[in-house]
Coordinates of C-alpha atoms and ligand atoms in Angstrom, one line a residue:
M1 CA -14.0 -14.3 -11.9
T2 CA -10.9 -16.5 -12.2
Q3 CA -11.0 -20.0 -11.0
N4 CA -9.5 -19.5 -7.6
T5 CA -11.1 -16.2 -6.7
P6 CA -12.7 -16.7 -3.3
P7 CA -16.3 -15.4 -3.1
I8 CA -17.0 -12.2 -1.4
D9 CA -18.0 -12.8 2.2
Q10 CA -21.7 -12.4 2.6
A11 CA -21.4 -11.2 6.1
A12 CA -19.4 -8.3 4.8
V13 CA -22.0 -7.5 2.1
D14 CA -24.8 -7.7 4.8
L15 CA -22.9 -5.4 7.1
I16 CA -22.4 -2.8 4.3
Q17 CA -26.1 -3.1 3.4
A18 CA -27.2 -2.6 7.0
S19 CA -25.0 0.5 7.5
N20 CA -26.1 4.0 6.5
R21 CA -23.2 6.1 7.6
I22 CA -19.9 4.6 6.4
L23 CA -16.4 6.0 7.0
L24 CA -13.5 4.9 4.8
T25 CA -9.9 5.0 6.0
G26 CA -6.5 3.4 5.4
H27 CA -2.9 3.4 6.4
V28 CA -0.7 6.4 7.1
R29 CA 0.9 8.1 4.0
P30 CA -1.7 6.5 1.8
D31 CA -0.2 5.0 -1.4
G32 CA -1.8 4.5 -4.8
D33 CA -3.5 1.3 -3.7
C34 CA -5.0 2.8 -0.6
I35 CA -6.2 6.0 -2.3
G36 CA -7.3 4.1 -5.4
A37 CA -9.4 1.7 -3.3
E38 CA -11.0 4.5 -1.5
A39 CA -11.8 6.3 -4.8
A40 CA -13.4 3.2 -6.1
L41 CA -15.4 2.2 -3.0
Y42 CA -16.7 5.7 -2.4
P43 CA -19.0 6.0 -5.5
L44 CA -20.0 2.3 -5.1
L45 CA -21.3 3.0 -1.6
K46 CA -22.9 6.3 -2.6
S47 CA -24.8 4.5 -5.3
M48 CA -26.2 2.2 -2.6
G49 CA -27.6 5.3 -0.9
K50 CA -25.0 5.5 1.9
R51 CA -23.6 8.6 3.5
V52 CA -19.9 8.2 3.1
H53 CA -16.8 10.0 4.4
I54 CA -13.1 9.3 3.6
Y55 CA -10.7 10.3 6.3
N56 CA -7.0 9.7 6.1
S57 CA -4.1 10.7 8.3
H58 CA -2.4 12.4 5.3
K59 CA -3.7 13.9 2.2
P60 CA -3.3 12.1 -1.1
E61 CA -0.1 12.9 -3.0
Q62 CA -0.6 15.3 -5.8
Q63 CA 0.2 12.5 -8.3
F64 CA -3.2 11.0 -7.5
D65 CA -5.3 14.2 -7.9
F66 CA -7.1 12.7 -10.9
L67 CA -8.9 10.6 -8.3
R68 CA -10.4 13.6 -6.5
D69 CA -13.1 14.1 -9.1
G70 CA -16.2 13.9 -7.0
V71 CA -14.4 12.1 -4.3
P72 CA -13.9 14.2 -1.1
F73 CA -10.7 13.1 0.7
E74 CA -10.7 14.6 4.2
I75 CA -7.7 14.8 6.5
F76 CA -8.1 13.6 10.1
Q77 CA -7.7 16.5 12.5
G78 CA -8.5 14.9 15.9
E79 CA -12.2 14.2 15.4
L80 CA -14.4 12.0 13.3
P81 CA -18.1 12.3 12.6
E82 CA -20.5 9.6 13.9
H83 CA -20.7 6.4 11.8
D84 CA -22.4 3.0 11.7
L85 CA -19.4 1.3 10.1
V86 CA -15.7 2.0 9.6
I87 CA -14.0 0.3 6.7
L88 CA -10.2 0.0 7.0
L89 CA -8.5 -0.4 3.6
D90 CA -5.2 -1.8 2.5
C91 CA -4.2 -2.7 6.0
S92 CA -5.7 -4.8 8.8
E93 CA -4.6 -3.1 12.0
L94 CA -6.0 0.1 13.3
S95 CA -2.5 1.1 14.5
R96 CA -1.5 1.6 10.9
T97 CA -3.7 4.7 10.9
A98 CA -1.3 6.2 13.4
D99 CA -3.0 9.2 15.2
M100 CA -6.5 8.1 14.1
A101 CA -6.2 4.7 15.8
P102 CA -7.4 5.6 19.3
V103 CA -10.3 7.7 17.9
L104 CA -11.3 4.9 15.5
E105 CA -11.1 2.3 18.3
A106 CA -13.3 4.4 20.6
L107 CA -16.0 4.8 17.9
P108 CA -19.1 2.8 19.0
C109 CA -19.6 1.3 15.5
K110 CA -18.9 -1.8 13.5
K111 CA -15.5 -2.3 11.9
M112 CA -14.6 -3.9 8.6
V113 CA -11.3 -4.7 6.9
I114 CA -10.8 -4.8 3.2
D115 CA -7.2 -5.9 2.6
H116 CA -4.8 -8.1 0.7
H117 CA -1.9 -8.2 3.1
V118 CA -0.9 -11.1 5.3
L119 CA -3.4 -10.8 8.2
P120 CA -2.7 -10.5 11.9
E121 CA -3.4 -13.6 14.0
T122 CA -6.4 -12.3 15.7
A123 CA -9.4 -11.2 13.7
W124 CA -10.7 -8.2 15.7
W125 CA -13.1 -7.0 13.0
D126 CA -16.9 -7.6 12.6
A127 CA -16.5 -8.6 8.9
A128 CA -13.8 -8.6 6.3
I129 CA -13.1 -8.9 2.6
V130 CA -9.6 -10.3 2.6
D131 CA -7.4 -12.3 0.2
D132 CA -3.7 -12.1 0.5
S133 CA -3.4 -13.6 -3.0
A134 CA -5.1 -10.5 -4.5
S135 CA -2.6 -8.2 -6.2
A136 CA -4.1 -5.0 -4.7
T137 CA -6.9 -3.8 -2.4
G138 CA -8.5 -2.3 -5.5
V139 CA -9.0 -5.8 -6.9
L140 CA -11.1 -6.6 -3.8
I141 CA -13.2 -3.5 -4.5
Y142 CA -13.6 -4.5 -8.1
R143 CA -14.7 -8.0 -7.0
L144 CA -17.2 -6.4 -4.6
A145 CA -18.6 -4.2 -7.4
E146 CA -19.0 -7.3 -9.6
H147 CA -20.6 -9.2 -6.8
L148 CA -23.1 -6.4 -6.3
G149 CA -23.7 -6.1 -10.1
Y150 CA -22.6 -2.5 -9.9
E151 CA -20.9 -0.6 -12.7
L152 CA -18.0 1.6 -11.4
P153 CA -18.1 5.2 -12.7
A154 CA -15.0 6.6 -14.4
V155 CA -13.3 7.8 -11.2
G156 CA -13.9 4.3 -9.6
R157 CA -12.4 2.6 -12.6
M158 CA -9.4 4.9 -12.4
G159 CA -9.2 4.1 -8.7
V160 CA -9.1 0.3 -9.3
F161 CA -6.5 0.8 -12.1
T162 CA -4.4 3.0 -9.8
S163 CA -4.5 0.4 -7.1
I164 CA -3.4 -2.3 -9.4
V165 CA -0.5 -0.4 -11.1
S166 CA 0.7 0.9 -7.7
D167 CA 1.0 -2.5 -6.2
T168 CA 2.1 -4.5 -9.2
G169 CA 4.8 -1.9 -10.2
W170 CA 2.8 -1.4 -13.4
F171 CA 2.4 -5.1 -14.0
K172 CA 6.0 -6.0 -13.3
Y173 CA 5.8 -7.9 -10.0
S174 CA 5.0 -11.6 -9.5
N175 CA 1.5 -10.6 -8.0
T176 CA 0.5 -9.7 -11.6
D177 CA -1.9 -12.6 -12.2
G178 CA -4.6 -13.4 -14.7
E179 CA -7.3 -11.7 -12.7
T180 CA -5.3 -8.5 -12.4
L181 CA -4.8 -8.3 -16.2
R182 CA -8.4 -9.3 -16.9
I183 CA -9.6 -6.4 -14.7
A184 CA -7.1 -4.0 -16.2
G185 CA -8.3 -5.1 -19.7
E186 CA -11.9 -4.5 -18.8
L187 CA -11.1 -1.0 -17.4
V188 CA -9.3 -0.1 -20.6
A189 CA -12.1 -1.5 -22.7
K190 CA -14.5 0.8 -20.9
G191 CA -12.4 3.9 -21.9
L192 CA -9.7 4.2 -19.3
A193 CA -6.5 5.7 -20.8
P194 CA -3.4 4.0 -19.1
E195 CA -0.9 6.6 -20.5
K196 CA -2.8 9.4 -18.8
I197 CA -2.6 7.6 -15.5
Y198 CA 1.0 6.8 -16.1
A199 CA 1.9 10.4 -16.8
S200 CA 0.0 11.6 -13.8
I201 CA 1.6 9.2 -11.3
Y202 CA 5.1 8.9 -12.7
Q203 CA 5.9 11.8 -14.9
R204 CA 5.2 14.9 -12.8
K205 CA 8.3 14.9 -10.6
A206 CA 10.0 18.1 -9.5
R207 CA 13.1 19.3 -11.3
E208 CA 15.2 18.3 -8.3
H209 CA 14.1 14.7 -8.5
P210 CA 17.0 13.3 -10.5
Q211 CA 19.5 14.9 -8.1
D212 CA 17.5 13.5 -5.1
V213 CA 17.9 10.0 -6.7
G214 CA 21.6 10.7 -7.2
K215 CA 22.0 11.8 -3.6
A216 CA 20.2 8.7 -2.3
L217 CA 22.3 6.4 -4.5
H218 CA 25.4 7.8 -2.7
M219 CA 24.1 6.0 0.3
L220 CA 24.1 2.6 -1.5
T221 CA 25.9 -0.3 0.1
Y222 CA 26.0 -3.9 -1.1
H223 CA 26.2 -6.7 1.5
A224 CA 26.4 -10.5 1.3
G225 CA 28.3 -10.5 -2.0
G226 CA 25.8 -8.2 -3.6
A227 CA 22.6 -10.2 -2.9
L228 CA 21.5 -7.5 -0.5
A229 CA 21.5 -3.8 -1.2
T230 CA 20.7 -1.0 1.3
V231 CA 20.1 2.7 0.9
T232 CA 19.9 4.5 4.2
I233 CA 18.9 8.2 4.3
P234 CA 19.3 10.0 7.6
L235 CA 17.7 13.4 8.3
D236 CA 19.8 16.3 7.1
A237 CA 20.8 19.3 9.3
A238 CA 17.4 20.8 8.6
G239 CA 15.7 17.7 9.9
D240 CA 14.6 16.6 6.5
S241 CA 15.1 13.4 4.6
G242 CA 13.4 14.5 1.4
N243 CA 10.3 13.0 -0.1
L244 CA 11.8 10.7 -2.6
D245 CA 9.4 7.9 -3.5
S246 CA 11.2 4.7 -2.3
D247 CA 10.2 2.9 -5.5
D248 CA 12.4 5.2 -7.6
V249 CA 15.4 3.8 -5.8
L250 CA 14.1 0.3 -5.1
D251 CA 13.3 -0.3 -8.8
L252 CA 16.8 0.8 -9.9
L253 CA 18.5 -1.4 -7.4
R254 CA 16.4 -4.4 -8.3
S255 CA 17.6 -4.0 -11.8
V256 CA 21.1 -5.1 -10.7
E257 CA 21.6 -8.7 -11.6
C258 CA 23.1 -10.0 -8.3
V259 CA 20.7 -8.1 -6.1
E260 CA 17.9 -10.2 -4.5
V261 CA 16.8 -7.9 -1.7
V262 CA 16.7 -4.2 -1.4
L263 CA 16.2 -2.3 1.9
F264 CA 15.4 1.3 1.7
I265 CA 15.7 2.9 5.1
R266 CA 14.7 6.5 5.7
E267 CA 14.8 8.4 8.9
V268 CA 11.3 10.1 9.0
E269 CA 11.8 11.8 12.3
A270 CA 14.7 11.9 14.8
G271 CA 15.3 8.3 15.8
V272 CA 12.5 6.8 13.8
C273 CA 13.3 5.0 10.5
K274 CA 10.9 3.7 8.0
L275 CA 11.9 0.5 6.1
S276 CA 10.7 -0.4 2.6
A277 CA 11.9 -3.9 1.8
R278 CA 11.7 -5.5 -1.7
S279 CA 12.6 -8.9 -2.9
K280 CA 12.9 -10.1 -6.5
T281 CA 13.4 -13.8 -5.6
D282 CA 11.7 -16.2 -3.2
Y283 CA 13.3 -14.3 -0.3
D284 CA 10.5 -13.5 2.1
V285 CA 10.8 -9.9 3.2
N286 CA 7.5 -10.1 5.0
R287 CA 9.2 -12.5 7.5
L288 CA 12.1 -10.0 7.8
A289 CA 9.8 -7.0 8.4
R290 CA 7.7 -9.0 10.9
T291 CA 10.9 -9.4 13.1
F292 CA 10.7 -5.6 13.5
G293 CA 7.0 -5.3 14.0
G294 CA 6.1 -4.6 10.4
G295 CA 4.8 -6.8 7.6
G296 CA 3.2 -6.8 4.2
H297 CA 3.8 -9.2 1.4
V298 CA 6.5 -11.8 0.6
K299 CA 8.1 -9.5 -2.0
A300 CA 7.2 -6.1 -0.6
S301 CA 7.0 -5.2 3.1
G302 CA 7.7 -2.4 5.4
A303 CA 8.3 -1.6 9.1
S304 CA 9.0 1.3 11.4
L305 CA 12.1 1.1 13.6
K306 CA 12.7 3.3 16.6
M307 CA 16.5 3.7 16.2
S308 CA 19.1 5.8 14.5
P309 CA 19.5 5.1 10.7
A310 CA 23.0 3.6 11.3
E311 CA 21.7 1.3 13.9
A312 CA 18.6 0.4 11.8
E313 CA 20.8 -0.5 8.8
K314 CA 23.1 -2.6 11.0
V315 CA 20.3 -4.7 12.7
L316 CA 18.4 -5.1 9.4
V317 CA 21.4 -6.3 7.5
L318 CA 22.3 -8.8 10.3
A319 CA 18.7 -10.0 10.4
A320 CA 18.5 -10.2 6.6
I321 CA 21.7 -12.2 6.3
E322 CA 20.6 -14.5 9.2
Q323 CA 17.4 -15.3 7.4
A324 CA 19.3 -16.1 4.2
R325 CA 21.6 -18.3 6.1
N326 CA 18.7 -20.2 7.8
D327 CA 17.2 -20.7 4.4
S328 CA 20.5 -21.7 2.8
L329 CA 20.2 -19.2 0.0
P330 CA 22.9 -19.9 -2.6
G331 CA 23.4 -16.3 -3.9
W332 CA 24.2 -15.0 -0.4
K333 CA 27.9 -14.9 0.4
M334 CA 28.2 -14.8 4.1
Ligands
LIG401 MN1 -1.9 -2.6 -1.2

């Protein structure tokens, strides 16, 4: 453990130990951190003799299929089996599970949150393992395994590593701390092959992928003298906005020297836009996303906006510039 690592909350450990049937879930369109944390927690709980199910609103992307080895990911289809405990991973509000939320809420069982995002003001859960300074939810699972003296099996180790690399941009972002690298080092020392995970997650794109990136970049606009970049993708005539991984565009735009903040806005259904916001400076995109009912981290946040893509871009750009003005950021030409 690093010096500032908070201890695992004993109430959370007690609740896990007292529960026999445990359901794991996470946010919609689960990312590598969410899927990785589930793949790590599943065998840990199984080894404790628990009956465990994983239910998500969407199935894991194909790029994470190496985490399916012995880990049954089920898709929510309106009903959930009975449980003693639901553990919500990589988010802290049931609404982030979309369609599952009302069903989860109605379950007469205990609820736990394991998350590293900035938390909502009211703690509605029965117990939690939370630390918004942790680089990934997978780090919290690794801490829990360490706390319990449990050795993660290969799939669990790949789960934690996938969590970490997904949320640190393969160790590039400022959340890459000593603990993150220590854990990654321990996983590699135990036999994990980073290049295999890299190839699976990042090097299996479809042949159309480069053209999709090209198309998205046609929608690039700079604002505030170049400190702010937006890429807005509306639905096409067929009602599709592609399935481009926002990071493919966000990474590229962050590489531009003057750019401090990138907003990737995609219309996911008619009149509903999903925002992915990234900052490479001290600009707090969590604050920006919260203005629109979203949230996340200081440097990576998201939100869902019920408006047209043009309207979403307009209000987001205005709000982003307003925030820069309030904070008197020098790089922003207003
Ligand atoms: Mn995460």
